[in-house]
Amino acid sequence: MDHGKNRPTSLEIAVNESKSFSKSRAMSEKAHRLIPGGAHTYAKGDDQYPEQAPGFIVRGKGCHVWDVDGNEFIEYGMGLRAVTLGHGFEPVVEAAYRQMQAGANFNRPATIEVELAEAMLQLIDGADMVKFAKNGSDVTTAAVKLARAYTGRDLVAICGDQPFFSTDDWFIGTTEVNAGIPDAISRLTLKFRYNDLADLQALFEQYPGQIACVLMEAEAVTPPAPGYLQGIKDLCEKQGAVLVFDEMITGFRWHIGGAQRFHGVVPHLSTFGKAMGNGFAIAALAGKRETMRLGGLEHDQPRVFLLSTTHGAETHALAASLETIRIHRERDVIDFLWRQGERLRKGINQVAEGHGLGGYFEVIGRPCNLVYQTNDRQGKPSQAFRTLFLQEMIRGGILAPSFVVSYSHSNEDIDRTIDAVDQALSVYARALAEGVNRHLVGRAVKPVNRRYC
Ligand SMILES: Cc1ncc(COP(=O)(O)O)c(C=O)c1O
């Protein structure tokens, strides 16, 4: 990484006049020496942000964060969408702290494991049993293993239009970053297109009796066509495959019962994580007793080694999750997310129209999970324009890799964001006319899942 080695351009100097990132730059050099990728999650890495960006966060409160240089930002999509209530959200922090004082981990299960299991199962339609873990990747992988054991089949069908399901080989083997993963494993995962039932039908015909499960998000950015999700479920049941909904993003966001409740289609297994614990490490595999019981001790079939880790039921993460669920129920958090998202979407669209940017800059997705698309002069998706937009938003005090709101985004935060978007899009419009490189400081961002650095 070449941080701060190039001579600053005049624009860089201008940007630096408003915000300094010198401590971030120094720390970044050290981080890249000590940590492969300079971060413990690729999606947080330097290559995902402009050069003029906060490199390291020191603290957060609500939807505000402060970086190592002392700059303050309003943040969106906090903690990779895990922090749905807000940073340092006091009732959750206090619940976790109380539990920490009573002990984090014992030789026998803690009572809170049963309490949270009950609370989760009240929320998830059709799930009779649940098992906790630390990461979303672990629970989607567990769902795949359980489906394979239940059906006696090896192949897995995943939705190829959706970006991420797990850090494990059965999924990463299908991406560009597949170094170190045997082909024999990657070949067991097949892909189908979203909103195209015939495409999945064709996979079942090509591999009769071989597909163990169909794994997908019920909805990512594009809503399902009428009848599509029910069609998927009917097809799975006809073909003897297990339907798994990955609710990592949709859970605790589309609806407290997830996208399955929102769309009224109940899968056989579902996986939750992220917002379940407002940033504390907790994830869950939930599903029908018929399948989940194979991970139990009361059957005469071969046992499935289903999620058994030292830290899987760390008590304070479970306490954080119980409190998060209580807050959701008490304060109608979901309704708030949709309302604030809608306020933001309306405001940004008005501003974008004002700059004549229809077709170039667009906010898309459900109000509770807004993302944006940046197109170049030819109307094609552009990483350079994405970087420019991020750069200008950062200049305006907003850290927005998405526009995913939290329960802490007040009207004032939303309105400040719309003002910053207005400023950022005026630069965007000039860059469309004059060329993006005249306005962009340094290199463009790159896709997370790419083969070479
Ligand atoms: C839809 C989806 N599934 C699974 C995962 C993996 O979750 P984790 O990063 O907690 O392992 C993610 C993470 O971004 C995700 O977005």
Short mmCIF file of C-alpha atoms and ligand atoms in Angstrom, two decimals:
data_model
loop_
_atom_site.label_atom_id
_atom_site.label_comp_id
_atom_site.label_asym_id
_atom_site.label_seq_id
_atom_site.Cartn_x
_atom_site.Cartn_y
_atom_site.Cartn_z
CA MET A 1 0.00 0.00 0.00
CA ASP A 2 1.20 3.42 -0.92
CA HIS A 3 -0.34 5.71 1.67
CA GLY A 4 0.76 9.31 1.60
CA LYS A 5 3.80 8.64 -0.57
CA ASN A 6 2.53 10.45 -3.66
CA ARG A 7 2.71 14.19 -3.86
CA PRO A 8 -0.68 15.75 -3.02
CA THR A 9 -2.66 17.23 -5.91
CA SER A 10 -4.26 20.65 -5.55
CA LEU A 11 -7.62 18.96 -4.98
CA GLU A 12 -6.10 16.75 -2.30
CA ILE A 13 -4.82 19.80 -0.52
CA ALA A 14 -8.27 21.36 -0.76
CA VAL A 15 -9.89 18.24 0.70
CA ASN A 16 -7.28 18.09 3.43
CA GLU A 17 -8.08 21.64 4.39
CA SER A 18 -11.40 20.50 5.81
CA LYS A 19 -10.37 17.18 7.34
CA SER A 20 -7.06 15.63 8.27
CA PHE A 21 -6.55 11.90 8.00
CA SER A 22 -2.85 11.89 8.92
CA LYS A 23 -3.20 9.61 11.97
CA SER A 24 -5.36 7.22 9.94
CA ARG A 25 -2.68 7.06 7.26
CA ALA A 26 0.08 6.33 9.75
CA MET A 27 -1.98 3.63 11.42
CA SER A 28 -2.89 2.13 8.05
CA GLU A 29 0.77 1.58 7.16
CA LYS A 30 1.27 -0.20 10.47
CA ALA A 31 -1.95 -2.22 10.09
CA HIS A 32 -0.93 -3.51 6.66
CA ARG A 33 2.41 -4.63 8.12
CA LEU A 34 0.71 -6.49 10.96
CA ILE A 35 -2.61 -7.70 9.53
CA PRO A 36 -3.14 -9.23 6.06
CA GLY A 37 -5.44 -6.75 4.32
CA GLY A 38 -4.97 -4.23 7.13
CA ALA A 39 -8.33 -5.19 8.66
CA HIS A 40 -10.06 -8.28 10.02
CA THR A 41 -12.94 -8.05 7.55
CA TYR A 42 -12.26 -7.43 3.84
CA ALA A 43 -15.41 -5.30 3.52
CA LYS A 44 -13.86 -2.79 5.97
CA GLY A 45 -10.56 -2.60 4.04
CA ASP A 46 -8.78 0.43 2.56
CA ASP A 47 -9.59 -0.76 -0.98
CA GLN A 48 -13.30 -0.24 -0.21
CA TYR A 49 -12.90 3.49 0.56
CA PRO A 50 -11.43 6.55 -1.13
CA GLU A 51 -7.93 7.66 -0.21
CA GLN A 52 -9.40 10.64 1.65
CA ALA A 53 -11.28 8.59 4.23
CA PRO A 54 -11.24 7.84 7.94
CA GLY A 55 -9.07 4.72 8.25
CA PHE A 56 -9.77 3.81 11.87
CA ILE A 57 -12.68 4.49 14.18
CA VAL A 58 -12.07 5.19 17.85
CA ARG A 59 -15.63 5.28 19.15
CA GLY A 60 -19.28 5.51 18.20
CA LYS A 61 -22.48 6.74 19.85
CA GLY A 62 -25.87 6.31 18.23
CA CYS A 63 -25.23 6.77 14.50
CA HIS A 64 -22.19 9.03 15.02
CA VAL A 65 -18.57 7.85 14.95
CA TRP A 66 -15.23 9.55 15.64
CA ASP A 67 -12.06 8.53 13.80
CA VAL A 68 -8.50 8.43 15.08
CA ASP A 69 -7.90 11.99 13.78
CA GLY A 70 -10.88 13.29 15.77
CA ASN A 71 -13.21 13.75 12.77
CA GLU A 72 -16.90 13.10 13.41
CA PHE A 73 -19.20 11.34 10.92
CA ILE A 74 -22.78 10.20 10.63
CA GLU A 75 -22.48 6.52 9.73
CA TYR A 76 -24.77 4.30 7.61
CA GLY A 77 -24.89 0.51 7.47
CA MET A 78 -23.17 0.43 10.83
CA GLY A 79 -21.02 -2.60 11.68
CA LEU A 80 -21.75 -4.14 8.25
CA ARG A 81 -25.48 -3.80 9.08
CA ALA A 82 -25.12 -5.45 12.51
CA VAL A 83 -25.73 -2.34 14.62
CA THR A 84 -29.42 -1.72 14.07
CA LEU A 85 -30.22 0.12 17.31
CA GLY A 86 -27.12 2.30 17.51
CA HIS A 87 -23.52 2.29 18.72
CA GLY A 88 -23.16 1.96 22.49
CA PHE A 89 -26.96 1.58 22.82
CA GLU A 90 -27.26 1.76 26.60
CA PRO A 91 -29.94 -0.82 27.47
CA VAL A 92 -28.10 -3.44 25.37
CA VAL A 93 -24.67 -2.53 26.75
CA GLU A 94 -26.03 -2.66 30.31
CA ALA A 95 -27.71 -6.05 29.76
CA ALA A 96 -24.45 -7.46 28.37
CA TYR A 97 -22.43 -5.95 31.24
CA ARG A 98 -24.75 -7.36 33.91
CA GLN A 99 -24.36 -10.79 32.34
CA MET A 100 -20.56 -10.45 32.07
CA GLN A 101 -20.39 -9.86 35.80
CA ALA A 102 -22.25 -13.13 36.33
CA GLY A 103 -19.79 -15.07 34.14
CA ALA A 104 -19.19 -15.39 30.40
CA ASN A 105 -18.84 -19.14 29.91
CA PHE A 106 -19.33 -22.29 32.03
CA ASN A 107 -18.82 -26.05 31.75
CA ARG A 108 -22.57 -26.65 31.49
CA PRO A 109 -25.11 -24.64 29.50
CA ALA A 110 -26.26 -21.32 30.98
CA THR A 111 -29.96 -20.73 31.68
CA ILE A 112 -29.89 -17.78 29.28
CA GLU A 113 -29.34 -20.23 26.38
CA VAL A 114 -32.86 -21.56 26.93
CA GLU A 115 -34.32 -18.07 27.49
CA LEU A 116 -32.98 -16.74 24.19
CA ALA A 117 -34.00 -19.93 22.35
CA GLU A 118 -37.59 -19.38 23.54
CA ALA A 119 -37.53 -15.69 22.59
CA MET A 120 -36.15 -16.40 19.11
CA LEU A 121 -38.60 -19.21 18.41
CA GLN A 122 -41.53 -16.95 19.26
CA LEU A 123 -40.38 -14.70 16.41
CA ILE A 124 -39.61 -17.21 13.65
CA ASP A 125 -42.59 -18.82 11.96
CA GLY A 126 -42.33 -22.55 11.63
CA ALA A 127 -39.01 -22.91 13.46
CA ASP A 128 -39.24 -25.41 16.31
CA MET A 129 -35.58 -25.46 17.31
CA VAL A 130 -32.64 -23.07 17.21
CA LYS A 131 -28.90 -23.26 17.72
CA PHE A 132 -26.59 -20.29 18.38
CA ALA A 133 -23.15 -19.46 17.03
CA LYS A 134 -20.89 -16.44 16.67
CA ASN A 135 -20.92 -15.69 12.91
CA GLY A 136 -23.42 -15.78 10.10
CA SER A 137 -21.01 -17.85 8.01
CA ASP A 138 -21.04 -20.62 10.60
CA VAL A 139 -24.81 -20.92 10.62
CA THR A 140 -25.25 -20.94 6.83
CA THR A 141 -22.54 -23.60 6.65
CA ALA A 142 -24.36 -25.55 9.37
CA ALA A 143 -27.58 -25.30 7.36
CA VAL A 144 -25.80 -26.78 4.33
CA LYS A 145 -24.34 -29.64 6.39
CA LEU A 146 -27.70 -30.40 8.01
CA ALA A 147 -29.47 -30.40 4.63
CA ARG A 148 -26.85 -32.76 3.19
CA ALA A 149 -27.19 -35.14 6.15
CA TYR A 150 -31.00 -34.99 6.04
CA THR A 151 -31.30 -35.65 2.30
CA GLY A 152 -28.23 -37.83 1.76
CA ARG A 153 -27.34 -35.58 -1.21
CA ASP A 154 -24.16 -33.57 -1.91
CA LEU A 155 -25.09 -30.65 -4.19
CA VAL A 156 -26.09 -27.19 -2.99
CA ALA A 157 -27.99 -24.64 -5.12
CA ILE A 158 -27.39 -20.99 -4.22
CA CYS A 159 -28.79 -17.79 -5.68
CA GLY A 160 -26.03 -16.51 -7.95
CA ASP A 161 -27.31 -12.92 -7.99
CA GLN A 162 -26.80 -12.47 -4.26
CA PRO A 163 -23.35 -11.46 -3.08
CA PHE A 164 -22.47 -13.38 0.08
CA PHE A 165 -23.45 -16.39 2.16
CA SER A 166 -20.38 -17.62 4.07
CA THR A 167 -16.62 -17.39 4.45
CA ASP A 168 -16.48 -21.19 4.14
CA ASP A 169 -15.22 -23.15 1.13
CA TRP A 170 -18.61 -24.32 -0.22
CA PHE A 171 -19.38 -20.63 -0.95
CA ILE A 172 -16.02 -18.83 -1.36
CA GLY A 173 -15.01 -21.60 -3.78
CA THR A 174 -17.63 -20.19 -6.18
CA THR A 175 -16.20 -16.63 -6.09
CA GLU A 176 -13.16 -14.99 -7.70
CA VAL A 177 -11.21 -15.39 -4.42
CA ASN A 178 -11.09 -19.18 -4.59
CA ALA A 179 -7.33 -19.70 -4.10
CA GLY A 180 -6.72 -22.55 -1.65
CA ILE A 181 -10.08 -24.21 -2.25
CA PRO A 182 -10.12 -27.56 -4.09
CA ASP A 183 -12.17 -27.68 -7.28
CA ALA A 184 -13.84 -30.80 -5.97
CA ILE A 185 -15.52 -28.67 -3.30
CA SER A 186 -16.43 -25.72 -5.55
CA ARG A 187 -18.07 -28.08 -8.05
CA LEU A 188 -20.62 -29.15 -5.43
CA THR A 189 -22.19 -25.67 -5.39
CA LEU A 190 -24.49 -24.69 -8.27
CA LYS A 191 -25.97 -21.27 -9.02
CA PHE A 192 -29.42 -20.17 -10.14
CA ARG A 193 -30.82 -16.74 -11.09
CA TYR A 194 -33.13 -14.73 -8.81
CA ASN A 195 -36.77 -14.30 -9.86
CA ASP A 196 -36.40 -17.03 -12.50
CA LEU A 197 -38.15 -20.17 -11.30
CA ALA A 198 -37.45 -21.96 -14.59
CA ASP A 199 -33.71 -21.57 -13.99
CA LEU A 200 -33.90 -23.45 -10.68
CA GLN A 201 -36.25 -26.01 -12.24
CA ALA A 202 -33.60 -26.62 -14.94
CA LEU A 203 -30.95 -27.27 -12.25
CA PHE A 204 -33.19 -29.88 -10.60
CA GLU A 205 -33.68 -31.52 -14.02
CA GLN A 206 -29.95 -31.46 -14.77
CA TYR A 207 -29.07 -33.00 -11.38
CA PRO A 208 -32.05 -35.23 -10.50
CA GLY A 209 -32.14 -36.39 -6.87
CA GLN A 210 -28.76 -34.75 -6.14
CA ILE A 211 -29.56 -31.28 -4.76
CA ALA A 212 -29.65 -31.22 -0.95
CA CYS A 213 -30.77 -27.63 -0.48
CA VAL A 214 -31.66 -24.34 -2.09
CA LEU A 215 -30.07 -21.47 -0.18
CA MET A 216 -30.93 -17.83 -0.81
CA GLU A 217 -31.96 -14.50 0.64
CA ALA A 218 -35.73 -14.20 0.20
CA GLU A 219 -35.01 -10.67 -1.01
CA ALA A 220 -31.85 -8.62 -1.45
CA VAL A 221 -32.26 -5.43 -3.50
CA THR A 222 -34.90 -6.61 -5.99
CA PRO A 223 -38.27 -7.67 -4.54
CA PRO A 224 -39.50 -11.15 -5.41
CA ALA A 225 -41.99 -11.41 -8.29
CA PRO A 226 -45.50 -12.38 -7.12
CA GLY A 227 -45.55 -16.11 -6.33
CA TYR A 228 -41.79 -16.58 -6.85
CA LEU A 229 -40.86 -17.49 -3.25
CA GLN A 230 -43.84 -19.84 -2.85
CA GLY A 231 -42.88 -21.36 -6.23
CA ILE A 232 -39.35 -22.00 -4.91
CA LYS A 233 -40.73 -23.66 -1.78
CA ASP A 234 -43.15 -25.86 -3.77
CA LEU A 235 -40.34 -26.87 -6.12
CA CYS A 236 -38.04 -27.78 -3.20
CA GLU A 237 -40.76 -29.91 -1.61
CA LYS A 238 -41.54 -31.65 -4.89
CA GLN A 239 -37.84 -32.38 -5.43
CA GLY A 240 -37.13 -33.42 -1.81
CA ALA A 241 -34.68 -30.54 -1.20
CA VAL A 242 -34.43 -28.34 1.90
CA LEU A 243 -35.22 -24.63 1.48
CA VAL A 244 -32.93 -22.33 3.47
CA PHE A 245 -33.52 -18.58 3.75
CA ASP A 246 -30.43 -16.61 4.73
CA GLU A 247 -31.91 -13.86 6.94
CA MET A 248 -28.59 -12.29 7.95
CA ILE A 249 -29.63 -8.93 6.48
CA THR A 250 -33.41 -9.25 6.26
CA GLY A 251 -33.84 -10.57 9.83
CA PHE A 252 -34.67 -7.81 12.34
CA ARG A 253 -34.92 -5.36 9.41
CA TRP A 254 -37.69 -6.29 6.91
CA HIS A 255 -39.75 -7.55 9.87
CA ILE A 256 -38.94 -8.74 13.40
CA GLY A 257 -39.77 -12.23 12.06
CA GLY A 258 -37.56 -11.73 9.01
CA ALA A 259 -38.31 -11.72 5.31
CA GLN A 260 -40.09 -15.06 5.74
CA ARG A 261 -42.79 -13.33 7.82
CA PHE A 262 -42.79 -10.25 5.57
CA HIS A 263 -43.42 -12.40 2.46
CA GLY A 264 -45.47 -15.11 4.17
CA VAL A 265 -43.30 -17.97 2.89
CA VAL A 266 -41.80 -20.19 5.58
CA PRO A 267 -38.56 -22.03 4.73
CA HIS A 268 -37.45 -25.33 6.27
CA LEU A 269 -34.33 -23.74 7.76
CA SER A 270 -33.30 -20.13 8.25
CA THR A 271 -30.17 -18.37 9.40
CA PHE A 272 -29.90 -15.15 11.40
CA GLY A 273 -27.01 -12.99 12.64
CA LYS A 274 -25.96 -9.35 12.36
CA ALA A 275 -28.77 -7.26 13.92
CA MET A 276 -29.72 -10.05 16.38
CA GLY A 277 -27.28 -8.67 18.95
CA ASN A 278 -26.89 -5.00 17.95
CA GLY A 279 -23.23 -5.60 17.13
CA PHE A 280 -22.45 -8.33 19.68
CA ALA A 281 -21.30 -11.58 18.07
CA ILE A 282 -24.34 -13.83 17.81
CA ALA A 283 -25.91 -15.85 15.02
CA ALA A 284 -28.59 -18.54 14.84
CA LEU A 285 -29.68 -21.51 12.79
CA ALA A 286 -33.42 -22.07 13.19
CA GLY A 287 -35.66 -24.68 11.65
CA LYS A 288 -38.11 -27.52 11.73
CA ARG A 289 -37.67 -30.20 14.37
CA GLU A 290 -37.63 -32.88 11.66
CA THR A 291 -34.27 -31.62 10.36
CA MET A 292 -32.80 -29.87 13.42
CA ARG A 293 -33.21 -32.98 15.61
CA LEU A 294 -30.40 -34.67 13.65
CA GLY A 295 -28.05 -32.37 15.57
CA GLY A 296 -29.59 -33.60 18.86
CA LEU A 297 -29.16 -36.65 21.10
CA GLU A 298 -32.58 -38.24 20.75
CA HIS A 299 -32.70 -40.16 17.47
CA ASP A 300 -31.26 -43.34 16.00
CA GLN A 301 -29.79 -41.86 12.78
CA PRO A 302 -26.13 -40.86 12.32
CA ARG A 303 -25.50 -37.71 14.37
CA VAL A 304 -24.81 -34.37 12.69
CA PHE A 305 -22.06 -32.32 14.35
CA LEU A 306 -24.20 -29.19 14.39
CA LEU A 307 -22.52 -26.01 15.69
CA SER A 308 -20.51 -26.92 18.76
CA THR A 309 -17.93 -24.26 19.61
CA THR A 310 -16.34 -23.00 22.82
CA HIS A 311 -17.73 -19.49 22.43
CA GLY A 312 -20.98 -20.26 20.59
CA ALA A 313 -23.19 -19.41 23.57
CA GLU A 314 -21.06 -16.75 25.25
CA THR A 315 -23.54 -15.45 27.79
CA HIS A 316 -23.20 -11.67 27.33
CA ALA A 317 -23.86 -11.91 23.57
CA LEU A 318 -27.02 -13.87 24.39
CA ALA A 319 -28.01 -11.21 26.94
CA ALA A 320 -27.42 -8.50 24.31
CA SER A 321 -29.65 -10.40 21.91
CA LEU A 322 -32.45 -10.86 24.47
CA GLU A 323 -32.39 -7.12 25.19
CA THR A 324 -32.28 -6.29 21.47
CA ILE A 325 -35.40 -8.40 20.94
CA ARG A 326 -37.12 -6.72 23.93
CA ILE A 327 -36.34 -3.24 22.55
CA HIS A 328 -37.62 -4.21 19.10
CA ARG A 329 -40.91 -5.38 20.59
CA GLU A 330 -41.32 -2.44 22.98
CA ARG A 331 -40.44 0.40 20.59
CA ASP A 332 -41.45 -0.85 17.12
CA VAL A 333 -37.93 -0.42 15.77
CA ILE A 334 -38.80 -1.92 12.38
CA ASP A 335 -41.48 0.71 11.72
CA PHE A 336 -38.94 3.43 12.59
CA LEU A 337 -36.32 1.99 10.20
CA TRP A 338 -38.80 1.97 7.32
CA ARG A 339 -39.99 5.52 8.11
CA GLN A 340 -36.51 7.05 8.39
CA GLY A 341 -35.35 5.18 5.30
CA GLU A 342 -38.31 6.56 3.36
CA ARG A 343 -37.55 10.13 4.52
CA LEU A 344 -33.96 9.68 3.36
CA ARG A 345 -34.88 8.07 0.03
CA LYS A 346 -37.38 10.83 -0.81
CA GLY A 347 -34.90 13.59 0.09
CA ILE A 348 -32.03 12.07 -1.89
CA ASN A 349 -34.19 11.41 -4.94
CA GLN A 350 -35.39 15.03 -4.94
CA VAL A 351 -31.83 16.29 -4.71
CA ALA A 352 -30.63 13.92 -7.46
CA GLU A 353 -33.45 15.08 -9.73
CA GLY A 354 -32.50 18.69 -9.02
CA HIS A 355 -29.00 17.96 -10.34
CA GLY A 356 -30.41 16.19 -13.40
CA LEU A 357 -28.78 12.92 -12.33
CA GLY A 358 -31.63 10.50 -13.16
CA GLY A 359 -30.04 7.36 -14.61
CA TYR A 360 -26.62 8.25 -13.13
CA PHE A 361 -27.14 8.22 -9.39
CA GLU A 362 -29.95 6.21 -7.89
CA VAL A 363 -30.97 5.03 -4.43
CA ILE A 364 -32.42 1.52 -4.59
CA GLY A 365 -33.82 -1.16 -2.27
CA ARG A 366 -36.36 -1.20 0.55
CA PRO A 367 -36.41 1.88 2.82
CA CYS A 368 -35.03 -0.27 5.68
CA ASN A 369 -32.05 -1.33 3.55
CA LEU A 370 -31.19 1.38 1.03
CA VAL A 371 -28.12 1.12 -1.19
CA TYR A 372 -27.08 3.26 -4.14
CA GLN A 373 -25.93 2.84 -7.69
CA THR A 374 -23.34 5.08 -9.32
CA ASN A 375 -23.22 5.14 -13.11
CA ASP A 376 -20.79 6.86 -15.46
CA ARG A 377 -21.56 9.07 -18.44
CA GLN A 378 -22.47 6.02 -20.51
CA GLY A 379 -24.93 4.92 -17.81
CA LYS A 380 -22.69 1.97 -16.82
CA PRO A 381 -21.94 1.07 -13.14
CA SER A 382 -18.73 2.85 -12.18
CA GLN A 383 -16.38 2.23 -9.25
CA ALA A 384 -14.69 5.57 -9.95
CA PHE A 385 -17.98 7.44 -9.51
CA ARG A 386 -18.78 5.38 -6.41
CA THR A 387 -15.42 6.45 -4.99
CA LEU A 388 -16.05 10.09 -5.89
CA PHE A 389 -19.45 10.00 -4.18
CA LEU A 390 -17.95 8.38 -1.04
CA GLN A 391 -15.15 10.98 -1.07
CA GLU A 392 -17.54 13.91 -1.28
CA MET A 393 -19.85 12.48 1.37
CA ILE A 394 -16.89 12.03 3.71
CA ARG A 395 -15.95 15.63 3.04
CA GLY A 396 -19.51 16.51 4.14
CA GLY A 397 -19.16 14.44 7.33
CA ILE A 398 -21.06 11.31 6.24
CA LEU A 399 -19.63 7.79 6.08
CA ALA A 400 -22.06 6.07 3.75
CA PRO A 401 -21.02 2.91 1.91
CA SER A 402 -24.81 2.39 1.86
CA PHE A 403 -27.82 4.30 3.17
CA VAL A 404 -28.87 1.61 5.64
CA VAL A 405 -30.45 3.46 8.59
CA SER A 406 -30.55 2.51 12.27
CA TYR A 407 -32.87 3.27 15.18
CA SER A 408 -30.46 6.10 16.10
CA HIS A 409 -30.78 8.06 12.84
CA SER A 410 -32.82 11.10 13.92
CA ASN A 411 -34.65 13.46 11.56
CA GLU A 412 -31.79 15.90 12.03
CA ASP A 413 -29.22 13.24 11.01
CA ILE A 414 -31.27 12.35 7.95
CA ASP A 415 -31.68 16.01 6.93
CA ARG A 416 -27.96 16.70 7.39
CA THR A 417 -27.28 13.70 5.19
CA ILE A 418 -29.58 15.00 2.45
CA ASP A 419 -27.72 18.33 2.52
CA ALA A 420 -24.39 16.49 2.18
CA VAL A 421 -25.79 14.44 -0.71
CA ASP A 422 -26.81 17.69 -2.39
CA GLN A 423 -23.21 18.97 -2.18
CA ALA A 424 -21.74 15.61 -3.24
CA LEU A 425 -24.03 15.35 -6.25
CA SER A 426 -23.13 18.82 -7.47
CA VAL A 427 -19.53 17.56 -7.74
CA TYR A 428 -20.82 14.32 -9.30
CA ALA A 429 -22.67 16.31 -11.97
CA ARG A 430 -19.52 18.33 -12.74
CA ALA A 431 -17.47 15.12 -12.92
CA LEU A 432 -19.91 13.67 -15.45
CA ALA A 433 -19.31 16.71 -17.63
CA GLU A 434 -15.57 17.20 -17.02
CA GLY A 435 -14.31 13.67 -16.32
CA VAL A 436 -14.21 11.87 -12.99
CA ASN A 437 -10.41 11.97 -12.63
CA ARG A 438 -10.45 15.75 -12.38
CA HIS A 439 -12.39 15.42 -9.14
CA LEU A 440 -11.28 12.11 -7.65
CA VAL A 441 -8.30 12.09 -5.29
CA GLY A 442 -6.29 8.90 -5.85
CA ARG A 443 -7.45 5.49 -7.03
CA ALA A 444 -10.96 4.06 -7.27
CA VAL A 445 -12.37 1.42 -4.92
CA LYS A 446 -12.35 -2.24 -6.02
CA PRO A 447 -14.79 -5.16 -5.63
CA VAL A 448 -14.28 -7.14 -2.39
CA ASN A 449 -14.31 -10.52 -4.13
CA ARG A 450 -11.64 -10.18 -6.85
CA ARG A 451 -8.88 -12.62 -7.82
CA TYR A 452 -5.85 -10.29 -7.72
CA CYS A 453 -4.95 -7.40 -5.39
C1 LIG B 1 -26.51 -12.43 3.44
C2 LIG B 1 -25.31 -12.79 4.27
N1 LIG B 1 -25.15 -14.06 4.68
C3 LIG B 1 -24.10 -14.44 5.44
C4 LIG B 1 -23.13 -13.54 5.81
C5 LIG B 1 -21.98 -13.98 6.66
O1 LIG B 1 -22.10 -13.47 7.95
P1 LIG B 1 -20.80 -13.27 8.89
O2 LIG B 1 -19.97 -12.19 8.30
O3 LIG B 1 -21.39 -12.93 10.24
O4 LIG B 1 -20.07 -14.58 8.94
C6 LIG B 1 -23.25 -12.20 5.41
C7 LIG B 1 -22.21 -11.22 5.78
O5 LIG B 1 -22.09 -10.13 5.28
C8 LIG B 1 -24.37 -11.82 4.61
O6 LIG B 1 -24.52 -10.55 4.19
#
